[in-house]
Short mmCIF file of C-alpha atoms in Angstrom, two decimals:
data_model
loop_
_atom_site.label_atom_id
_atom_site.label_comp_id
_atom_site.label_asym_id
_atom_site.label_seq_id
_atom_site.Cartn_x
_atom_site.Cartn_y
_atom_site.Cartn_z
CA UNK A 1 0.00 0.00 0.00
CA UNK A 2 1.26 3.35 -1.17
CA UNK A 3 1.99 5.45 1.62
CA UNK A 4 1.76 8.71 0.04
CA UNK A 5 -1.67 8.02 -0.91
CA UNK A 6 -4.21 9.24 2.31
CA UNK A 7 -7.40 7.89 2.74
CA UNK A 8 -9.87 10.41 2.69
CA UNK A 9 -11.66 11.92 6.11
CA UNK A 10 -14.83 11.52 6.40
CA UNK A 11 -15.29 14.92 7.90
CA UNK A 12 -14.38 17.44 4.80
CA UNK A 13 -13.36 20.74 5.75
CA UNK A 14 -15.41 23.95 4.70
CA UNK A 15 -13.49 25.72 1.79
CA UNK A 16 -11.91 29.50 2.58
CA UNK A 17 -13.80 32.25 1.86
CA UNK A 18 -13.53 33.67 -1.96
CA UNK A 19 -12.82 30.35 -2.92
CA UNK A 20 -14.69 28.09 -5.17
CA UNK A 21 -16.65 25.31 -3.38
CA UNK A 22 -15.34 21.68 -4.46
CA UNK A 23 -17.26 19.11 -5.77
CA UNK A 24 -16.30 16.63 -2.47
CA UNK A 25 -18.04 19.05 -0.45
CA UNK A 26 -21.27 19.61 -2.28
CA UNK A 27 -21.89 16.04 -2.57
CA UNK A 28 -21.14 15.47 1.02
CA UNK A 29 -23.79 17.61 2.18
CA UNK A 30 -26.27 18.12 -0.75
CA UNK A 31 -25.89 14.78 -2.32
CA UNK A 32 -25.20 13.81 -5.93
CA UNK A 33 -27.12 15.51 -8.80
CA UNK A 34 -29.14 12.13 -9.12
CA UNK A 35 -30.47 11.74 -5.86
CA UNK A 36 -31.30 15.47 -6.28
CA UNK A 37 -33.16 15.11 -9.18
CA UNK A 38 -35.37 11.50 -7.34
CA UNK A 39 -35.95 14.08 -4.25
CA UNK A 40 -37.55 16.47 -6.73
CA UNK A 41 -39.72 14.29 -8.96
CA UNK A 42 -40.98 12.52 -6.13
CA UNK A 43 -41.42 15.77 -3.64
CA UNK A 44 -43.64 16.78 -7.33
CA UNK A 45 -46.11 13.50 -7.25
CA UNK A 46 -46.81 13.47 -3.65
CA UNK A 47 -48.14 17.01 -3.70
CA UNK A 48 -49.07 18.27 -7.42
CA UNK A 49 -52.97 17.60 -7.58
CA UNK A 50 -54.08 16.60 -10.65
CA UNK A 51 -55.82 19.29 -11.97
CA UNK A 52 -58.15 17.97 -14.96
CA UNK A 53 -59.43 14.65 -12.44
CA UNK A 54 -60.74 17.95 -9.81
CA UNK A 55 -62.35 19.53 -12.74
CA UNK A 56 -64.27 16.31 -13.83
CA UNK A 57 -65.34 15.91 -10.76
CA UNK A 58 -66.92 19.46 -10.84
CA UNK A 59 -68.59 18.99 -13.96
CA UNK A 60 -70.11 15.23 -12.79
CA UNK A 61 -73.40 15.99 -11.50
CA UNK A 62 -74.48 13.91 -8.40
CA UNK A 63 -77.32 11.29 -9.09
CA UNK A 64 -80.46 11.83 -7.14
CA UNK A 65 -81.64 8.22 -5.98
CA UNK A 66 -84.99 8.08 -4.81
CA UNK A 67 -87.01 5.15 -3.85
CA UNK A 68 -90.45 4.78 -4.23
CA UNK A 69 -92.57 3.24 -1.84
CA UNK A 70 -94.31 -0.12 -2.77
CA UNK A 71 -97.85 -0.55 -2.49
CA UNK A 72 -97.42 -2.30 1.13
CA UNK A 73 -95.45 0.12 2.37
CA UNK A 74 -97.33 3.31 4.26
CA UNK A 75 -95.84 7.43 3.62
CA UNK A 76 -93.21 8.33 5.93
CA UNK A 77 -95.27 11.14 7.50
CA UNK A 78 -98.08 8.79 8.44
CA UNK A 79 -96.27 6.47 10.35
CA UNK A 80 -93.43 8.53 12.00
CA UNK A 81 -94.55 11.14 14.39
CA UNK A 82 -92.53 14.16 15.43
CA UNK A 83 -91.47 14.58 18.82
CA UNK A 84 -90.62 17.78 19.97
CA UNK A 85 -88.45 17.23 23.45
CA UNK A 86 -89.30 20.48 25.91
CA UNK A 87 -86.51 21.92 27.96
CA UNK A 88 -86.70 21.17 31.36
CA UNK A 89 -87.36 25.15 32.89
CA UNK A 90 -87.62 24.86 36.73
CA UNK A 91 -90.84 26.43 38.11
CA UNK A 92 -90.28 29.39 40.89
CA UNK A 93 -89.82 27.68 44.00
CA UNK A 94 -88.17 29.05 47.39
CA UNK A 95 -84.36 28.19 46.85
CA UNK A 96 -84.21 29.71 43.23
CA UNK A 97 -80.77 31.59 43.77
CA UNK A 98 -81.30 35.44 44.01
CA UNK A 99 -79.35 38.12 45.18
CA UNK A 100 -82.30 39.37 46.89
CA UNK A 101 -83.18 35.94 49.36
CA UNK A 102 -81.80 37.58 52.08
CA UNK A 103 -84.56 40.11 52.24
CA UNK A 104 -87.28 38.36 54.47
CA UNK A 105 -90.96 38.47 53.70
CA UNK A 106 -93.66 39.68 55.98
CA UNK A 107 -95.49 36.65 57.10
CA UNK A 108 -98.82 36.46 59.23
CA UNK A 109 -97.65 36.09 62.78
CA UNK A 110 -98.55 32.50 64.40
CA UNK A 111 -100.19 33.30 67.59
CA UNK A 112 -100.80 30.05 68.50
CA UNK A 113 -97.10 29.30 69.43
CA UNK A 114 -96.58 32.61 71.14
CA UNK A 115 -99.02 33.01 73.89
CA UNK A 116 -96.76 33.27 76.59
CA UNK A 117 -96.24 36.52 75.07
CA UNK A 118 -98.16 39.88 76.22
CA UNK A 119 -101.94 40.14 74.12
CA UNK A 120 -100.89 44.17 73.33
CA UNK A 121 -97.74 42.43 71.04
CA UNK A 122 -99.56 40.09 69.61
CA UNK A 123 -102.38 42.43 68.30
CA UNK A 124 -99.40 44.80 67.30
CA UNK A 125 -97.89 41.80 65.39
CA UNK A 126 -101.40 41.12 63.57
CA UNK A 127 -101.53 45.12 62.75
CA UNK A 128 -98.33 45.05 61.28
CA UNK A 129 -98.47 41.91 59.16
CA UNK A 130 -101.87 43.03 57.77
CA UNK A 131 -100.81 46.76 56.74
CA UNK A 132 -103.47 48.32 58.98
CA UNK A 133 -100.40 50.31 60.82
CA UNK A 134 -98.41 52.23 58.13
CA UNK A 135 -96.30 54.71 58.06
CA UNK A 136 -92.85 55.53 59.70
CA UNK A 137 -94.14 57.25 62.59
CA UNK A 138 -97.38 55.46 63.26
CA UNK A 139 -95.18 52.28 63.53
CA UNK A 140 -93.03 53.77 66.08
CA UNK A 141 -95.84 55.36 68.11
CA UNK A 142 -97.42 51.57 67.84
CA UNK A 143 -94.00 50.04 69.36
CA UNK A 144 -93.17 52.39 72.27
CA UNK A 145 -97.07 52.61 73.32
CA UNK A 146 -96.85 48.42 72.95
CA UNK A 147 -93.37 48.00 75.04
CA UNK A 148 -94.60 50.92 77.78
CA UNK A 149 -97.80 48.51 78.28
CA UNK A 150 -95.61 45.42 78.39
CA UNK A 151 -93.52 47.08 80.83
CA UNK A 152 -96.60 48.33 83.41
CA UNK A 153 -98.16 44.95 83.28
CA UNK A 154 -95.04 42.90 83.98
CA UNK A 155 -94.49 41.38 87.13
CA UNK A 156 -90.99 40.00 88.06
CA UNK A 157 -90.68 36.33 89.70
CA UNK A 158 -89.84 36.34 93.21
CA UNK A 159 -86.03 36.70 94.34
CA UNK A 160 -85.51 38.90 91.36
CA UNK A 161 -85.48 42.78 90.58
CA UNK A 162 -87.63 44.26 87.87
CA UNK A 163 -84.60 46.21 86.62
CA UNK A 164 -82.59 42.95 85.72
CA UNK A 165 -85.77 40.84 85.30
CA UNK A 166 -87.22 43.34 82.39
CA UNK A 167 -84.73 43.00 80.05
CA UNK A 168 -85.03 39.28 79.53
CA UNK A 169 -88.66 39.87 79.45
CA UNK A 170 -88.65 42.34 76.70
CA UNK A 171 -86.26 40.21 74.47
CA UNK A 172 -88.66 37.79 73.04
CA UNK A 173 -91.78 40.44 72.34
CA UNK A 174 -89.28 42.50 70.56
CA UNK A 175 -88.47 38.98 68.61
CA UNK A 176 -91.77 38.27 67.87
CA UNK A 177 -92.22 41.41 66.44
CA UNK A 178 -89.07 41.65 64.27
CA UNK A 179 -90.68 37.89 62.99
CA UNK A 180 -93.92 39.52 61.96
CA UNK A 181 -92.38 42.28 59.96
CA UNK A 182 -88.92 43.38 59.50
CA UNK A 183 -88.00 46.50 61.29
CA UNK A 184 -87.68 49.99 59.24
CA UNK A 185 -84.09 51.76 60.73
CA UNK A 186 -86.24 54.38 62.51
CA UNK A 187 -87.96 51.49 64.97
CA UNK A 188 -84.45 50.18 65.10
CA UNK A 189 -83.33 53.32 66.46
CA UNK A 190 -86.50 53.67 69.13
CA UNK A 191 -85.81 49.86 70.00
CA UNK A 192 -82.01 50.86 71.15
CA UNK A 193 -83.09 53.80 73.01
CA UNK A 194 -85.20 52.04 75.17
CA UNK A 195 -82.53 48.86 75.82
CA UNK A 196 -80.74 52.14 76.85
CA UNK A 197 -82.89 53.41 78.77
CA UNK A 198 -82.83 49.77 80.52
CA UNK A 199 -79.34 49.53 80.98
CA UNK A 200 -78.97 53.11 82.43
CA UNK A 201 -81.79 51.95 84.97
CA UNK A 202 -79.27 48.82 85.72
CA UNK A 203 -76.08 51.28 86.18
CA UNK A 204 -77.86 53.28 88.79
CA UNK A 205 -76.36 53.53 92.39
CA UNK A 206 -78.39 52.72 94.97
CA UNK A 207 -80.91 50.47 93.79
CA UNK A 208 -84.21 51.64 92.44
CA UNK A 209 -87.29 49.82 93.91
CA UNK A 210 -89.62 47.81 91.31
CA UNK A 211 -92.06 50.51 91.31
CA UNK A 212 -89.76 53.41 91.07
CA UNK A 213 -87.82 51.71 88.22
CA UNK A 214 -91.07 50.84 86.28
CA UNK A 215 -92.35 54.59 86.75
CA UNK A 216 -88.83 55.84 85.37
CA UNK A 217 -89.15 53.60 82.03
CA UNK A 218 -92.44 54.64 81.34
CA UNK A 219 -91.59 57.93 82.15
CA UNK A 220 -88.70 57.84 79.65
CA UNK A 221 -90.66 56.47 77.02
CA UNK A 222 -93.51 58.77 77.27
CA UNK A 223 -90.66 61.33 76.90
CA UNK A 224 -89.54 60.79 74.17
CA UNK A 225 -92.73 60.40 72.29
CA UNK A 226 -93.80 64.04 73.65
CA UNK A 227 -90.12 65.41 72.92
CA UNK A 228 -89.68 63.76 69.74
CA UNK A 229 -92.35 62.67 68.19
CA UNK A 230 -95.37 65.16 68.90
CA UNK A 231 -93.52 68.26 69.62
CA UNK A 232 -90.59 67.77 66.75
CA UNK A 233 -93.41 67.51 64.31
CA UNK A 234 -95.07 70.74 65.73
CA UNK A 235 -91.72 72.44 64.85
CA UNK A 236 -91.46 70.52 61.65
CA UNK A 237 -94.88 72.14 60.42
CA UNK A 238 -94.02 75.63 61.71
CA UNK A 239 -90.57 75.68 59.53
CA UNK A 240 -92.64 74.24 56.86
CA UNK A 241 -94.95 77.17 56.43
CA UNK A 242 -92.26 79.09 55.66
CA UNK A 243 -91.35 77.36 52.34
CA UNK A 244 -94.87 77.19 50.77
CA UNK A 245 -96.55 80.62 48.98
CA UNK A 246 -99.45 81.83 47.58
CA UNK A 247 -99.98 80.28 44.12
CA UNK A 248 -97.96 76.89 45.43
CA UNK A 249 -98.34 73.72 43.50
CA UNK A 250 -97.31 71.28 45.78
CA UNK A 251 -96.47 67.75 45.18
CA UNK A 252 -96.26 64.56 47.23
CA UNK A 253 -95.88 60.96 47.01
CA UNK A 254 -98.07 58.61 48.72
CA UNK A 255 -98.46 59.57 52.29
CA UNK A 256 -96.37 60.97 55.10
CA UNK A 257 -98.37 61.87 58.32
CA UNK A 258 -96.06 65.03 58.94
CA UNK A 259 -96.54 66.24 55.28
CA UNK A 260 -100.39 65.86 55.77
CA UNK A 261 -99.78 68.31 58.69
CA UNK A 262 -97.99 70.16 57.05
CA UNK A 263 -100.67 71.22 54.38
CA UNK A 264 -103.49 71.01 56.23
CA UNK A 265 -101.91 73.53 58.77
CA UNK A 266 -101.12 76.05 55.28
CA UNK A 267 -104.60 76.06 54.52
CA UNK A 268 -105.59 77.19 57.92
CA UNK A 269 -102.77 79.48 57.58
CA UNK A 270 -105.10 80.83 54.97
CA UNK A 271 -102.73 80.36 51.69
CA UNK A 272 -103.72 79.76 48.09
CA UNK A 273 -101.95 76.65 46.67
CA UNK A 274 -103.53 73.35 45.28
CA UNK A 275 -101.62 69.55 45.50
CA UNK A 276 -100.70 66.74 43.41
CA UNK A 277 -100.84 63.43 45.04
CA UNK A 278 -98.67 60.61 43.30
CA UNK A 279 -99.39 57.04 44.62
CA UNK A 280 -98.34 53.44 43.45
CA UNK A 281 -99.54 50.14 44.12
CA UNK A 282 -99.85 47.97 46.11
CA UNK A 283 -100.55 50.36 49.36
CA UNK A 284 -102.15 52.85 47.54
CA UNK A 285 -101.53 55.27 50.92
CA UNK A 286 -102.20 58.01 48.62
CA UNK A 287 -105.88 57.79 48.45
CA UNK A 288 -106.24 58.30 52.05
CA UNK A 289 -104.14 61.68 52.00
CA UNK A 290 -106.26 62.80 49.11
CA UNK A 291 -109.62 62.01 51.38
CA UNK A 292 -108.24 63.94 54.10
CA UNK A 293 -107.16 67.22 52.26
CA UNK A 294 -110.05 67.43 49.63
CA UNK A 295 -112.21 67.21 52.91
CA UNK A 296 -110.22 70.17 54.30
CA UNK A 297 -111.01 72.13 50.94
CA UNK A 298 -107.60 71.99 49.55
CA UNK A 299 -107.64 71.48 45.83
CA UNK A 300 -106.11 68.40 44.85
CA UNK A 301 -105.12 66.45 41.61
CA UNK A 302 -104.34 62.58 41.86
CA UNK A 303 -102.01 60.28 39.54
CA UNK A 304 -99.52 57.93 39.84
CA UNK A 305 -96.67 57.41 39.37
CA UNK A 306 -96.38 56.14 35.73
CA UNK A 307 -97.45 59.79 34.69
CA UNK A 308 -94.51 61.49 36.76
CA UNK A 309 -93.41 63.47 34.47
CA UNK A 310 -96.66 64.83 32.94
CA UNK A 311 -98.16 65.37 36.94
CA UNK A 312 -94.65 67.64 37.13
CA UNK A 313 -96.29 70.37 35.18
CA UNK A 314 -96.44 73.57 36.56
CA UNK A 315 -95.20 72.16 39.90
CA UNK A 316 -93.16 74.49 42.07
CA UNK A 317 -91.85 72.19 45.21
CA UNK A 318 -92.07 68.80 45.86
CA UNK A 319 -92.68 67.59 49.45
CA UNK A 320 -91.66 64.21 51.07
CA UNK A 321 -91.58 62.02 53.99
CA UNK A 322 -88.72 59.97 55.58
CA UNK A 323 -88.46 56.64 57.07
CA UNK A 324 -84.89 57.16 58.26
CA UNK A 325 -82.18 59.75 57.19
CA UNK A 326 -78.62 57.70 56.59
CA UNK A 327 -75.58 59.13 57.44
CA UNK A 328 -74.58 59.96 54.06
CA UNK A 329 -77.36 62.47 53.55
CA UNK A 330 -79.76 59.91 51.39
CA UNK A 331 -83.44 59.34 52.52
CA UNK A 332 -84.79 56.01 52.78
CA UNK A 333 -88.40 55.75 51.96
CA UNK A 334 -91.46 54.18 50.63
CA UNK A 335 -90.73 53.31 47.27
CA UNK A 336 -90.94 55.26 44.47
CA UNK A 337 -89.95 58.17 46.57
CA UNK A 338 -86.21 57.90 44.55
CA UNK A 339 -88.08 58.34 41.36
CA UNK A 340 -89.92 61.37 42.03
CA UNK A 341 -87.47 63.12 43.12
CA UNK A 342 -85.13 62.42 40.33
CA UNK A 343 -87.76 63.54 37.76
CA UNK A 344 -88.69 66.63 39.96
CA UNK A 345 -84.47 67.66 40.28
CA UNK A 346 -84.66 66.72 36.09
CA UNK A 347 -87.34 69.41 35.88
CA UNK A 348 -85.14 71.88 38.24
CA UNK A 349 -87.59 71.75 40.95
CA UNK A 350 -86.39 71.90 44.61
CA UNK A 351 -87.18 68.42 46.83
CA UNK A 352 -87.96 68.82 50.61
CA UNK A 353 -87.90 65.68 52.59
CA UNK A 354 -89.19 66.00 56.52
CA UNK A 355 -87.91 64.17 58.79
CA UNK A 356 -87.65 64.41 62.81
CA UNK A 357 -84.33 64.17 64.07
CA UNK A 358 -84.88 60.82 65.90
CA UNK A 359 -84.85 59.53 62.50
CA UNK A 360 -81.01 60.13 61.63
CA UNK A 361 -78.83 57.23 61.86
CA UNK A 362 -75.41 56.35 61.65
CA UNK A 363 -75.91 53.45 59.26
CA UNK A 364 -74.66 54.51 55.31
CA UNK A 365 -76.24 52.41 52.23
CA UNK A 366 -75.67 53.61 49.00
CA UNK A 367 -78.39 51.23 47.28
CA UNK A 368 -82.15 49.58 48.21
CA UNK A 369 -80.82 46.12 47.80
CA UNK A 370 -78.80 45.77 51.23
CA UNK A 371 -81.24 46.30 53.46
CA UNK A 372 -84.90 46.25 52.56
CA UNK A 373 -88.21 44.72 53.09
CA UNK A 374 -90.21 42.47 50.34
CA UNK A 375 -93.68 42.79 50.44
CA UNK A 376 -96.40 39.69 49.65
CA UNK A 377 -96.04 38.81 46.09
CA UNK A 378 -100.02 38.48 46.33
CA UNK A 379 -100.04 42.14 47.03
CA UNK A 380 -98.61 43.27 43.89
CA UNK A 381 -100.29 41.18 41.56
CA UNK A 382 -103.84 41.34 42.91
CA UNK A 383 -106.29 39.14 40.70
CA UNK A 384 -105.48 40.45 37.24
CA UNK A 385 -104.03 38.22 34.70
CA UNK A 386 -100.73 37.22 36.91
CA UNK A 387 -103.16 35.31 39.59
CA UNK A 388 -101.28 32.28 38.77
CA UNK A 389 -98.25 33.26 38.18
CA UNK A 390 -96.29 30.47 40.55
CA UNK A 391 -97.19 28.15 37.79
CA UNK A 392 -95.17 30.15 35.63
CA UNK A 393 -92.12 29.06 34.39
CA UNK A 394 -89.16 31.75 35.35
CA UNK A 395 -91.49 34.27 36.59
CA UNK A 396 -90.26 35.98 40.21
CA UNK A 397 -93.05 39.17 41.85
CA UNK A 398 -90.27 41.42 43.63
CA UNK A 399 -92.75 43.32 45.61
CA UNK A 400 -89.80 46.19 47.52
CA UNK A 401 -91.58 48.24 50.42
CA UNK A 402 -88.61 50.83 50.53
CA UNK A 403 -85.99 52.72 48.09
CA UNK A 404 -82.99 54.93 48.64
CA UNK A 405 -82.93 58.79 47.15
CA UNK A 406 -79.33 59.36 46.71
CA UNK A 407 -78.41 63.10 48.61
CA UNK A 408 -77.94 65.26 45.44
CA UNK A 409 -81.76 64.80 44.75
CA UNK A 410 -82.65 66.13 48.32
CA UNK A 411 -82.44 70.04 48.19
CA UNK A 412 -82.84 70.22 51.37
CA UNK A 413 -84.37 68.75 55.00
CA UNK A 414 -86.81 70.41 57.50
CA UNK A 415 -86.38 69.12 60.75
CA UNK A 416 -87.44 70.79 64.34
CA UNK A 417 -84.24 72.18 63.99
CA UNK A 418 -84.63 74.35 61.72
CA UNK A 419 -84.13 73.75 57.99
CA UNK A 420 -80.42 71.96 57.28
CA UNK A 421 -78.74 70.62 54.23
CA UNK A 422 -78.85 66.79 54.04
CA UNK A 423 -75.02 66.74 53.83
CA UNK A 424 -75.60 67.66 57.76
CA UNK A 425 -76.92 64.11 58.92
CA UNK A 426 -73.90 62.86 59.95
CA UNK A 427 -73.90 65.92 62.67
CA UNK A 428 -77.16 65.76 63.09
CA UNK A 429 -76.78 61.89 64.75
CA UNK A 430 -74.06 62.73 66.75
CA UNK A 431 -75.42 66.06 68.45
CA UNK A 432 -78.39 63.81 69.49
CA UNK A 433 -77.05 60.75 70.11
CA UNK A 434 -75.13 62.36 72.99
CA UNK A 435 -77.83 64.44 74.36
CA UNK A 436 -80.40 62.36 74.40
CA UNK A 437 -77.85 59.08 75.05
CA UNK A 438 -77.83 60.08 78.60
CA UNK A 439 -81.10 58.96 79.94
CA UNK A 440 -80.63 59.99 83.36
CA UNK A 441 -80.71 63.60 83.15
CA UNK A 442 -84.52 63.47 81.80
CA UNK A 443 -86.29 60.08 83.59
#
């Protein structure tokens, strides 16, 4: 074997730059021209379609087979039936998911379980569940003239004191009533001031007797019906007058007992103005307002609220009640109260809500969905055409008792006192809460 003769490396070195690439090389890494040339033709049979076999194909047209019965055999629409499978909707029923089931329902009370209880609470609890007692302050009056009575009549056990004795007593009346019907914030605010009351009574040092003790309570309840109840909406009225004129066309939603005073007291006052009364179903609470002040000679116009907007003509001030004033200056009130005073500020005419002062609280909501009460769906539909309407697939009656008017529809509150912007509630609340949180100084 020749040993200048090297065998070639299988590993052929890259030629320099500039110079011309060897034959070796390109066949090392590209293959020989022939095995080029079978990649190509058979890279071109595998994917080339054939052209003229698609375009036959086009121009075939597809043969239509149809079979024709025999004399035995029956049409295919007489012997097949079509069945139409129906969804399977679930009907209305109590656990349907809502983000309204935690509002509770008024229910009719069930005496029959409670008579341990005191008869005045259980006639209040009837009164309440049937709608007979509307009406923010009405309902209030109702609960501290109910809780005084409880409180004469009771009689501790022996080897206790009524002072300690009355508070467990009171507990499960106050319950029962919350059961019936759920609490507006204004009898939420009455219901702490007399636990106060209670627990003040507890604190004192010496001892009060039973009787002395019993005679302070009711004392401090009758208070505070005479000092803010019957006297604040004396002052209320008086401030009113001020804000209504000759020539007046006042309107109000449904009814609000210090509103109704209000008016009746400006035509005694001897002024020219006439009212529009705005109502809604299911309460219908206007109708008795409009009894009461077309019997006092006021001239009155009733609607409701559907025609809002039309009922706005020639309107000058809108006046409303209150069931509680929140902390951020908003009014919470029988519905549809929000909606006329949005259309009355739309029509640049100034809103007045009254309100006594031991309706401010310092709870804030910014919506009617929170905190709320659902009225009977039976209420709201009545016996027109929706009688039936739990047999109704995906049909829900929201019957709301109560709304929210946001604080830049209020132009202002009259309270007993004096007139204040609603952006004062906060103040309001605190002023009061600290005067009248100290029971002692007044029982």
């Amino acid at each position: 074997m020749d040993s200048n003769k090297s065998t070639p490396s299988l590993h052929t070195s890259s030629p320099a730059i500039g110079q011309p690439m060897s034959s070796s090389y390109g066949e090392q890494w590209l293959g020989t021209e022939e095995s080029f040339i079978r990649r190509r033709s058979s890279l071109n049979t595998t994917t080339t379609p054939d052209l003229n076999h698609h375009r036959s194909k086009q121009k075939q047209p597809q043969q239509r087979v149809i079979r024709r019965p025999s004399s035995s055999e029956k049409p295919r629409h007489e012997t097949t039936k079509r069945v139409i499978k129906q969804p399977n909707i679930p009907g209305p029923t109590s656990t349907t998911k809502s983000f309204l089931n935690h509002l509770e329902v008024s229910k009719k009370p069930n005496t029959e379980t409670h008579k341990d209880l005191h008869p005045a609470v259980l006639t209040l609890g009837l009164l309440f569940s049937t709608h007979q007692i509307v009406g923010s302050n009405a309902r209030c009056l109702a609960v501290l003239e109910t809780l005084a009575q409880v409180i004469r009549d009771h009689r501790p056990p022996p080897h206790a004191t009524f002072v300690r004795d009355i508070q467990k007593h009171l507990e499960p009346h106050i319950d029962y009533l919350l059961s019936v019907r759920t609490f507006s914030l204004s009898i939420r605010e009455i219901i702490r001031y007399v636990k106060k009351a209670v627990s003040d009574l507890v604190a004192l040092d010496p001892a009060l007797s039973d009787q002395e003790a019993k005679e302070k309570l009711t004392k401090a309840i009758e208070h505070f019906i005479r000092a803010r109840i019957t006297v604040a909406d004396q002052l209320i009225v008086q401030y009113g007058l001020s804000k209504i004129e000759d020539g007046d066309r006042v309107l109000t939603y449904a009814k609000s007992s210090i509103v109704q005073s209000l008016l009746l007291k400006a035509k005694q006052a001897g002024k020219d103005f006439s009212v529009v009364i705005v109502d809604s179903r299911p309460l219908l609470e206007g109708k008795h307002l409009l009894k009461t002040l077309s019997e006092a000679g006021i001239s009155c116009e009733y609607t409701w609220i559907s025609g809002i907007y039309t009922a706005l003509k020639d309107v000058t001030k809108v006046f409303l009640g209150s069931h509680v004033i929140l902390n951020n200056g908003s009014s919470f009130a029988r519905i549809g109260s929000a909606a006329v005073a949005m259309a009355a500020t739309d029509q640049m005419i100034p809103v007045m809500v009254c309100a006594e002062t031991y309706k401010f609280t310092n709870r804030t909501q910014v919506d009617s969905f929170v905190m709320n009460e659902r009225g009977a769906a039976s209420e709201l539909v009545g016996q027109g055409v929706l009688v039936d309407w739990k047999q109704t697939p995906n049909l829900t009656v929201l019957n709301l008792m109560y709304d929210l008017t946001p604080a830049k529809y209020i132009s202002l509150v009259i309270t007993e006192i004096g007139v204040i912007p609603c952006t004062s509630a906060p103040v309001i609340w605190r002023e009061y809460n600290e005067e009248y949180g100290k029971m002692t100084d007044y029982m």
